[in-house]
């Protein structure tokens, strides 16, 4: 099995890191990074070796994403969405379901899969949809709706989307499928101008009777909470790989804090000798160590098929909450250790600070993570 260090050697990481500030400053897409990652086989990390990929498992891809995020967080976050779909295909295949095998095959051919799931005003996320999915002759569906935070907007070639088929009032169904970029009725707004994670270009996508043929319809699920393996795969890979990105970002912030401690002077001595600075850096390292241990444990459990029963969803949402909160705290510590220099625009710590704040806006939210854990421990409220 190819190692993360072989896939992302130090010289490539430095190249990616060297572009990150420009992408952020210009609010531009990471086109050159994408070319380099495609050439390195990064899009096919999950694809079996015999199909032209690296044949990595979930724990190994987590390590790759941590490594990539340490150099270019916005690039890692956007590529994450492609890897989520590939990871779902990998997870399903391990359970004997080859319905997404084409995702792994096409990823090895250079196709780029984007994540067209999030919708404005839809807290149910994967369990309901505001997008209409209208049945067509031949088994396809026409999708009409608005998707937000569509990372990879300028470059994706395949878009995973879902909507609600309400043709049966008694039993509406959610429909998942993959559209090609050439599909009529799909457009993207040029509306990505955010505080951080700017290179991801996660623009709004509009669907206007965009038809996905039956061959690319991959799942029908009920509306409301359920235990479908496909939906669990999406949620589990999203939360786990997202956590990998933010722990990788936090690791880089810790490195910058240590570097700053060696350069700054406190009362004429290096800050690395100051007891308060030493405590801050050590505390950040301890917090990061715990987050990485939890991340690696969840990744191993997903790969091995460990059955956590009703605790799987709260465990995953809790992982996302802990890793993003921990990362934010570590970047704040790095800012403290660096002093005023870290507050200036153009410093790497300043950029990481803006990037890490995006962690608050990905699902699961703090409220939903706590609600999920409470339901697992205490049961539902009023039978809901």
PDB file of N, CA, C and O in Angstrom, residues 100-157:
ATOM      1  N   UNK A 100     -21.870   1.885  -6.360  1.00  0.00           N
ATOM      2  CA  UNK A 100     -21.078   3.081  -6.661  1.00  0.00           C
ATOM      3  C   UNK A 100     -19.697   2.720  -7.219  1.00  0.00           C
ATOM      4  O   UNK A 100     -18.790   3.548  -7.188  1.00  0.00           O
ATOM      5  N   UNK A 101     -19.552   1.530  -7.726  1.00  0.00           N
ATOM      6  CA  UNK A 101     -18.243   1.124  -8.250  1.00  0.00           C
ATOM      7  C   UNK A 101     -17.767   2.048  -9.367  1.00  0.00           C
ATOM      8  O   UNK A 101     -16.560   2.267  -9.534  1.00  0.00           O
ATOM      9  N   UNK A 102     -18.708   2.620 -10.125  1.00  0.00           N
ATOM     10  CA  UNK A 102     -18.323   3.522 -11.213  1.00  0.00           C
ATOM     11  C   UNK A 102     -17.624   4.771 -10.678  1.00  0.00           C
ATOM     12  O   UNK A 102     -16.811   5.380 -11.374  1.00  0.00           O
ATOM     13  N   UNK A 103     -17.939   5.167  -9.435  1.00  0.00           N
ATOM     14  CA  UNK A 103     -17.283   6.337  -8.845  1.00  0.00           C
ATOM     15  C   UNK A 103     -15.785   6.089  -8.704  1.00  0.00           C
ATOM     16  O   UNK A 103     -14.949   6.924  -9.080  1.00  0.00           O
ATOM     17  N   UNK A 104     -15.425   4.923  -8.185  1.00  0.00           N
ATOM     18  CA  UNK A 104     -14.015   4.583  -8.013  1.00  0.00           C
ATOM     19  C   UNK A 104     -13.314   4.445  -9.360  1.00  0.00           C
ATOM     20  O   UNK A 104     -12.171   4.880  -9.531  1.00  0.00           O
ATOM     21  N   UNK A 105     -13.988   3.849 -10.324  1.00  0.00           N
ATOM     22  CA  UNK A 105     -13.398   3.672 -11.650  1.00  0.00           C
ATOM     23  C   UNK A 105     -13.172   5.022 -12.331  1.00  0.00           C
ATOM     24  O   UNK A 105     -12.093   5.276 -12.896  1.00  0.00           O
ATOM     25  N   UNK A 106     -14.175   5.886 -12.276  1.00  0.00           N
ATOM     26  CA  UNK A 106     -14.068   7.175 -12.960  1.00  0.00           C
ATOM     27  C   UNK A 106     -13.106   8.112 -12.243  1.00  0.00           C
ATOM     28  O   UNK A 106     -12.457   8.955 -12.873  1.00  0.00           O
ATOM     29  N   UNK A 107     -12.993   7.979 -10.922  1.00  0.00           N
ATOM     30  CA  UNK A 107     -12.017   8.787 -10.190  1.00  0.00           C
ATOM     31  C   UNK A 107     -10.606   8.476 -10.680  1.00  0.00           C
ATOM     32  O   UNK A 107      -9.763   9.373 -10.827  1.00  0.00           O
ATOM     33  N   UNK A 108     -10.334   7.206 -10.955  1.00  0.00           N
ATOM     34  CA  UNK A 108      -9.021   6.809 -11.464  1.00  0.00           C
ATOM     35  C   UNK A 108      -8.783   7.330 -12.873  1.00  0.00           C
ATOM     36  O   UNK A 108      -7.635   7.455 -13.312  1.00  0.00           O
ATOM     37  N   UNK A 109      -9.861   7.643 -13.581  1.00  0.00           N
ATOM     38  CA  UNK A 109      -9.752   8.191 -14.932  1.00  0.00           C
ATOM     39  C   UNK A 109      -9.652   9.718 -14.926  1.00  0.00           C
ATOM     40  O   UNK A 109      -9.572  10.351 -15.980  1.00  0.00           O
ATOM     41  N   UNK A 110      -9.664  10.307 -13.716  1.00  0.00           N
ATOM     42  CA  UNK A 110      -9.501  11.752 -13.594  1.00  0.00           C
ATOM     43  C   UNK A 110     -10.771  12.533 -13.382  1.00  0.00           C
ATOM     44  O   UNK A 110     -10.729  13.771 -13.285  1.00  0.00           O
ATOM     45  N   UNK A 111     -11.912  11.860 -13.307  1.00  0.00           N
ATOM     46  CA  UNK A 111     -13.162  12.575 -13.073  1.00  0.00           C
ATOM     47  C   UNK A 111     -13.179  13.130 -11.647  1.00  0.00           C
ATOM     48  O   UNK A 111     -12.652  12.523 -10.712  1.00  0.00           O
ATOM     49  N   UNK A 112     -13.823  14.286 -11.477  1.00  0.00           N
ATOM     50  CA  UNK A 112     -13.859  14.983 -10.194  1.00  0.00           C
ATOM     51  C   UNK A 112     -15.305  15.067  -9.704  1.00  0.00           C
ATOM     52  O   UNK A 112     -16.154  15.666 -10.366  1.00  0.00           O
ATOM     53  N   UNK A 113     -15.564  14.465  -8.560  1.00  0.00           N
ATOM     54  CA  UNK A 113     -16.917  14.383  -8.009  1.00  0.00           C
ATOM     55  C   UNK A 113     -17.142  15.484  -6.971  1.00  0.00           C
ATOM     56  O   UNK A 113     -16.341  15.654  -6.053  1.00  0.00           O
ATOM     57  N   UNK A 114     -18.233  16.205  -7.121  1.00  0.00           N
ATOM     58  CA  UNK A 114     -18.580  17.267  -6.179  1.00  0.00           C
ATOM     59  C   UNK A 114     -19.790  16.860  -5.357  1.00  0.00           C
ATOM     60  O   UNK A 114     -20.511  15.915  -5.689  1.00  0.00           O
ATOM     61  N   UNK A 115     -20.028  17.618  -4.305  1.00  0.00           N
ATOM     62  CA  UNK A 115     -21.008  17.270  -3.280  1.00  0.00           C
ATOM     63  C   UNK A 115     -22.148  18.281  -3.331  1.00  0.00           C
ATOM     64  O   UNK A 115     -22.079  19.353  -2.729  1.00  0.00           O
ATOM     65  N   UNK A 116     -23.208  17.948  -4.062  1.00  0.00           N
ATOM     66  CA  UNK A 116     -24.355  18.846  -4.182  1.00  0.00           C
ATOM     67  C   UNK A 116     -25.478  18.409  -3.261  1.00  0.00           C
ATOM     68  O   UNK A 116     -26.551  18.007  -3.719  1.00  0.00           O
ATOM     69  N   UNK A 117     -25.247  18.504  -1.962  1.00  0.00           N
ATOM     70  CA  UNK A 117     -26.212  18.009  -0.976  1.00  0.00           C
ATOM     71  C   UNK A 117     -26.823  19.132  -0.145  1.00  0.00           C
ATOM     72  O   UNK A 117     -28.038  19.228   0.010  1.00  0.00           O
ATOM     73  N   UNK A 118     -26.008  20.019   0.393  1.00  0.00           N
ATOM     74  CA  UNK A 118     -26.483  21.051   1.326  1.00  0.00           C
ATOM     75  C   UNK A 118     -27.478  21.999   0.653  1.00  0.00           C
ATOM     76  O   UNK A 118     -27.304  22.393  -0.508  1.00  0.00           O
ATOM     77  N   UNK A 119     -28.510  22.367   1.407  1.00  0.00           N
ATOM     78  CA  UNK A 119     -29.546  23.267   0.915  1.00  0.00           C
ATOM     79  C   UNK A 119     -29.834  24.336   1.965  1.00  0.00           C
ATOM     80  O   UNK A 119     -29.780  24.049   3.169  1.00  0.00           O
ATOM     81  N   UNK A 120     -30.154  25.551   1.551  1.00  0.00           N
ATOM     82  CA  UNK A 120     -30.507  26.584   2.525  1.00  0.00           C
ATOM     83  C   UNK A 120     -31.814  26.231   3.227  1.00  0.00           C
ATOM     84  O   UNK A 120     -32.772  25.789   2.594  1.00  0.00           O
ATOM     85  N   UNK A 121     -31.838  26.390   4.535  1.00  0.00           N
ATOM     86  CA  UNK A 121     -33.060  26.156   5.297  1.00  0.00           C
ATOM     87  C   UNK A 121     -33.469  24.708   5.395  1.00  0.00           C
ATOM     88  O   UNK A 121     -34.660  24.410   5.567  1.00  0.00           O
ATOM     89  N   UNK A 122     -32.516  23.776   5.305  1.00  0.00           N
ATOM     90  CA  UNK A 122     -32.837  22.354   5.421  1.00  0.00           C
ATOM     91  C   UNK A 122     -32.007  21.726   6.539  1.00  0.00           C
ATOM     92  O   UNK A 122     -30.960  21.112   6.280  1.00  0.00           O
ATOM     93  N   UNK A 123     -32.450  21.845   7.787  1.00  0.00           N
ATOM     94  CA  UNK A 123     -31.686  21.277   8.900  1.00  0.00           C
ATOM     95  C   UNK A 123     -31.693  19.753   8.903  1.00  0.00           C
ATOM     96  O   UNK A 123     -30.863  19.136   9.571  1.00  0.00           O
ATOM     97  N   UNK A 124     -32.616  19.126   8.163  1.00  0.00           N
ATOM     98  CA  UNK A 124     -32.674  17.665   8.118  1.00  0.00           C
ATOM     99  C   UNK A 124     -31.538  17.077   7.295  1.00  0.00           C
ATOM    100  O   UNK A 124     -31.273  15.877   7.373  1.00  0.00           O
ATOM    101  N   UNK A 125     -30.894  17.900   6.481  1.00  0.00           N
ATOM    102  CA  UNK A 125     -29.738  17.544   5.654  1.00  0.00           C
ATOM    103  C   UNK A 125     -30.049  16.325   4.770  1.00  0.00           C
ATOM    104  O   UNK A 125     -30.709  16.464   3.744  1.00  0.00           O
ATOM    105  N   UNK A 126     -29.620  15.118   5.156  1.00  0.00           N
ATOM    106  CA  UNK A 126     -29.774  13.933   4.312  1.00  0.00           C
ATOM    107  C   UNK A 126     -31.124  13.241   4.464  1.00  0.00           C
ATOM    108  O   UNK A 126     -31.416  12.296   3.725  1.00  0.00           O
ATOM    109  N   UNK A 127     -31.932  13.704   5.414  1.00  0.00           N
ATOM    110  CA  UNK A 127     -33.189  13.014   5.695  1.00  0.00           C
ATOM    111  C   UNK A 127     -34.404  13.722   5.106  1.00  0.00           C
ATOM    112  O   UNK A 127     -35.545  13.293   5.302  1.00  0.00           O
ATOM    113  N   UNK A 128     -34.186  14.809   4.390  1.00  0.00           N
ATOM    114  CA  UNK A 128     -35.263  15.492   3.671  1.00  0.00           C
ATOM    115  C   UNK A 128     -34.604  16.439   2.669  1.00  0.00           C
ATOM    116  O   UNK A 128     -33.398  16.685   2.742  1.00  0.00           O
ATOM    117  N   UNK A 129     -35.385  16.935   1.743  1.00  0.00           N
ATOM    118  CA  UNK A 129     -34.822  17.812   0.725  1.00  0.00           C
ATOM    119  C   UNK A 129     -35.847  18.827   0.263  1.00  0.00           C
ATOM    120  O   UNK A 129     -37.048  18.525   0.162  1.00  0.00           O
ATOM    121  N   UNK A 130     -35.370  20.036  -0.016  1.00  0.00           N
ATOM    122  CA  UNK A 130     -36.204  21.077  -0.600  1.00  0.00           C
ATOM    123  C   UNK A 130     -36.135  21.057  -2.131  1.00  0.00           C
ATOM    124  O   UNK A 130     -36.833  21.820  -2.794  1.00  0.00           O
ATOM    125  N   UNK A 131     -35.281  20.208  -2.667  1.00  0.00           N
ATOM    126  CA  UNK A 131     -35.146  20.067  -4.112  1.00  0.00           C
ATOM    127  C   UNK A 131     -36.182  19.077  -4.631  1.00  0.00           C
ATOM    128  O   UNK A 131     -36.345  17.991  -4.062  1.00  0.00           O
ATOM    129  N   UNK A 132     -36.863  19.449  -5.680  1.00  0.00           N
ATOM    130  CA  UNK A 132     -37.869  18.558  -6.284  1.00  0.00           C
ATOM    131  C   UNK A 132     -37.191  17.573  -7.221  1.00  0.00           C
ATOM    132  O   UNK A 132     -36.353  17.953  -8.043  1.00  0.00           O
ATOM    133  N   UNK A 133     -37.553  16.308  -7.092  1.00  0.00           N
ATOM    134  CA  UNK A 133     -37.083  15.265  -8.006  1.00  0.00           C
ATOM    135  C   UNK A 133     -38.313  14.681  -8.701  1.00  0.00           C
ATOM    136  O   UNK A 133     -39.082  13.925  -8.099  1.00  0.00           O
ATOM    137  N   UNK A 134     -38.510  15.042  -9.955  1.00  0.00           N
ATOM    138  CA  UNK A 134     -39.713  14.663 -10.694  1.00  0.00           C
ATOM    139  C   UNK A 134     -39.408  13.469 -11.586  1.00  0.00           C
ATOM    140  O   UNK A 134     -38.492  13.525 -12.419  1.00  0.00           O
ATOM    141  N   UNK A 135     -40.151  12.369 -11.432  1.00  0.00           N
ATOM    142  CA  UNK A 135     -39.888  11.166 -12.247  1.00  0.00           C
ATOM    143  C   UNK A 135     -40.042  11.453 -13.737  1.00  0.00           C
ATOM    144  O   UNK A 135     -40.934  12.196 -14.157  1.00  0.00           O
ATOM    145  N   UNK A 136     -39.175  10.835 -14.540  1.00  0.00           N
ATOM    146  CA  UNK A 136     -39.203  10.970 -15.993  1.00  0.00           C
ATOM    147  C   UNK A 136     -39.422   9.600 -16.627  1.00  0.00           C
ATOM    148  O   UNK A 136     -39.190   8.554 -16.003  1.00  0.00           O
ATOM    149  N   UNK A 137     -39.860   9.608 -17.862  1.00  0.00           N
ATOM    150  CA  UNK A 137     -39.972   8.357 -18.593  1.00  0.00           C
ATOM    151  C   UNK A 137     -38.603   7.692 -18.674  1.00  0.00           C
ATOM    152  O   UNK A 137     -37.592   8.347 -18.922  1.00  0.00           O
ATOM    153  N   UNK A 138     -38.567   6.400 -18.442  1.00  0.00           N
ATOM    154  CA  UNK A 138     -37.310   5.680 -18.506  1.00  0.00           C
ATOM    155  C   UNK A 138     -36.612   5.525 -17.173  1.00  0.00           C
ATOM    156  O   UNK A 138     -35.545   4.914 -17.106  1.00  0.00           O
ATOM    157  N   UNK A 139     -37.164   6.115 -16.108  1.00  0.00           N
ATOM    158  CA  UNK A 139     -36.599   5.920 -14.780  1.00  0.00           C
ATOM    159  C   UNK A 139     -35.686   7.019 -14.277  1.00  0.00           C
ATOM    160  O   UNK A 139     -35.181   6.932 -13.149  1.00  0.00           O
ATOM    161  N   UNK A 140     -35.456   8.041 -15.095  1.00  0.00           N
ATOM    162  CA  UNK A 140     -34.635   9.151 -14.635  1.00  0.00           C
ATOM    163  C   UNK A 140     -35.453  10.140 -13.827  1.00  0.00           C
ATOM    164  O   UNK A 140     -36.657   9.955 -13.599  1.00  0.00           O
ATOM    165  N   UNK A 141     -34.789  11.209 -13.358  1.00  0.00           N
ATOM    166  CA  UNK A 141     -35.465  12.250 -12.574  1.00  0.00           C
ATOM    167  C   UNK A 141     -34.976  13.619 -13.004  1.00  0.00           C
ATOM    168  O   UNK A 141     -33.798  13.796 -13.352  1.00  0.00           O
ATOM    169  N   UNK A 142     -35.891  14.600 -12.963  1.00  0.00           N
ATOM    170  CA  UNK A 142     -35.548  15.992 -13.214  1.00  0.00           C
ATOM    171  C   UNK A 142     -35.473  16.710 -11.873  1.00  0.00           C
ATOM    172  O   UNK A 142     -36.460  16.749 -11.126  1.00  0.00           O
ATOM    173  N   UNK A 143     -34.327  17.286 -11.566  1.00  0.00           N
ATOM    174  CA  UNK A 143     -34.090  17.932 -10.280  1.00  0.00           C
ATOM    175  C   UNK A 143     -34.183  19.455 -10.420  1.00  0.00           C
ATOM    176  O   UNK A 143     -33.563  20.047 -11.318  1.00  0.00           O
ATOM    177  N   UNK A 144     -34.935  20.063  -9.512  1.00  0.00           N
ATOM    178  CA  UNK A 144     -35.069  21.514  -9.488  1.00  0.00           C
ATOM    179  C   UNK A 144     -34.905  21.997  -8.047  1.00  0.00           C
ATOM    180  O   UNK A 144     -35.661  21.578  -7.157  1.00  0.00           O
ATOM    181  N   UNK A 145     -33.917  22.845  -7.822  1.00  0.00           N
ATOM    182  CA  UNK A 145     -33.684  23.345  -6.469  1.00  0.00           C
ATOM    183  C   UNK A 145     -32.368  24.111  -6.397  1.00  0.00           C
ATOM    184  O   UNK A 145     -31.715  24.374  -7.408  1.00  0.00           O
ATOM    185  N   UNK A 146     -31.984  24.439  -5.179  1.00  0.00           N
ATOM    186  CA  UNK A 146     -30.771  25.227  -4.933  1.00  0.00           C
ATOM    187  C   UNK A 146     -29.883  24.460  -3.956  1.00  0.00           C
ATOM    188  O   UNK A 146     -30.329  24.054  -2.880  1.00  0.00           O
ATOM    189  N   UNK A 147     -28.623  24.286  -4.328  1.00  0.00           N
ATOM    190  CA  UNK A 147     -27.628  23.652  -3.467  1.00  0.00           C
ATOM    191  C   UNK A 147     -26.573  24.692  -3.088  1.00  0.00           C
ATOM    192  O   UNK A 147     -26.133  25.474  -3.942  1.00  0.00           O
ATOM    193  N   UNK A 148     -26.187  24.695  -1.832  1.00  0.00           N
ATOM    194  CA  UNK A 148     -25.196  25.658  -1.374  1.00  0.00           C
ATOM    195  C   UNK A 148     -23.903  24.951  -0.973  1.00  0.00           C
ATOM    196  O   UNK A 148     -23.881  23.742  -0.782  1.00  0.00           O
ATOM    197  N   UNK A 149     -22.844  25.741  -0.866  1.00  0.00           N
ATOM    198  CA  UNK A 149     -21.531  25.231  -0.470  1.00  0.00           C
ATOM    199  C   UNK A 149     -21.072  24.074  -1.369  1.00  0.00           C
ATOM    200  O   UNK A 149     -20.602  23.044  -0.889  1.00  0.00           O
ATOM    201  N   UNK A 150     -21.226  24.259  -2.674  1.00  0.00           N
ATOM    202  CA  UNK A 150     -20.780  23.247  -3.628  1.00  0.00           C
ATOM    203  C   UNK A 150     -19.302  23.471  -3.927  1.00  0.00           C
ATOM    204  O   UNK A 150     -18.931  24.200  -4.856  1.00  0.00           O
ATOM    205  N   UNK A 151     -18.446  22.867  -3.120  1.00  0.00           N
ATOM    206  CA  UNK A 151     -17.011  22.986  -3.354  1.00  0.00           C
ATOM    207  C   UNK A 151     -16.652  22.410  -4.726  1.00  0.00           C
ATOM    208  O   UNK A 151     -17.375  21.579  -5.264  1.00  0.00           O
ATOM    209  N   UNK A 152     -15.539  22.881  -5.271  1.00  0.00           N
ATOM    210  CA  UNK A 152     -15.042  22.445  -6.580  1.00  0.00           C
ATOM    211  C   UNK A 152     -15.896  22.978  -7.728  1.00  0.00           C
ATOM    212  O   UNK A 152     -15.817  22.474  -8.851  1.00  0.00           O
ATOM    213  N   UNK A 153     -16.695  24.024  -7.477  1.00  0.00           N
ATOM    214  CA  UNK A 153     -17.624  24.509  -8.502  1.00  0.00           C
ATOM    215  C   UNK A 153     -16.995  24.765  -9.866  1.00  0.00           C
ATOM    216  O   UNK A 153     -17.584  24.405 -10.892  1.00  0.00           O
ATOM    217  N   UNK A 154     -15.802  25.357  -9.952  1.00  0.00           N
ATOM    218  CA  UNK A 154     -15.261  25.633 -11.286  1.00  0.00           C
ATOM    219  C   UNK A 154     -14.777  24.411 -12.041  1.00  0.00           C
ATOM    220  O   UNK A 154     -14.516  24.498 -13.243  1.00  0.00           O
ATOM    221  N   UNK A 155     -14.632  23.267 -11.359  1.00  0.00           N
ATOM    222  CA  UNK A 155     -13.901  22.167 -12.006  1.00  0.00           C
ATOM    223  C   UNK A 155     -14.561  20.800 -11.944  1.00  0.00           C
ATOM    224  O   UNK A 155     -14.108  19.880 -12.624  1.00  0.00           O
ATOM    225  N   UNK A 156     -15.609  20.623 -11.160  1.00  0.00           N
ATOM    226  CA  UNK A 156     -16.154  19.274 -11.031  1.00  0.00           C
ATOM    227  C   UNK A 156     -16.654  18.764 -12.391  1.00  0.00           C
ATOM    228  O   UNK A 156     -17.102  19.540 -13.232  1.00  0.00           O
ATOM    229  N   UNK A 157     -16.600  17.463 -12.546  1.00  0.00           N
ATOM    230  CA  UNK A 157     -17.133  16.839 -13.757  1.00  0.00           C
ATOM    231  C   UNK A 157     -18.343  15.957 -13.461  1.00  0.00           C
ATOM    232  O   UNK A 157     -19.090  15.601 -14.362  1.00  0.00           O
TER     233      UNK A 157
END
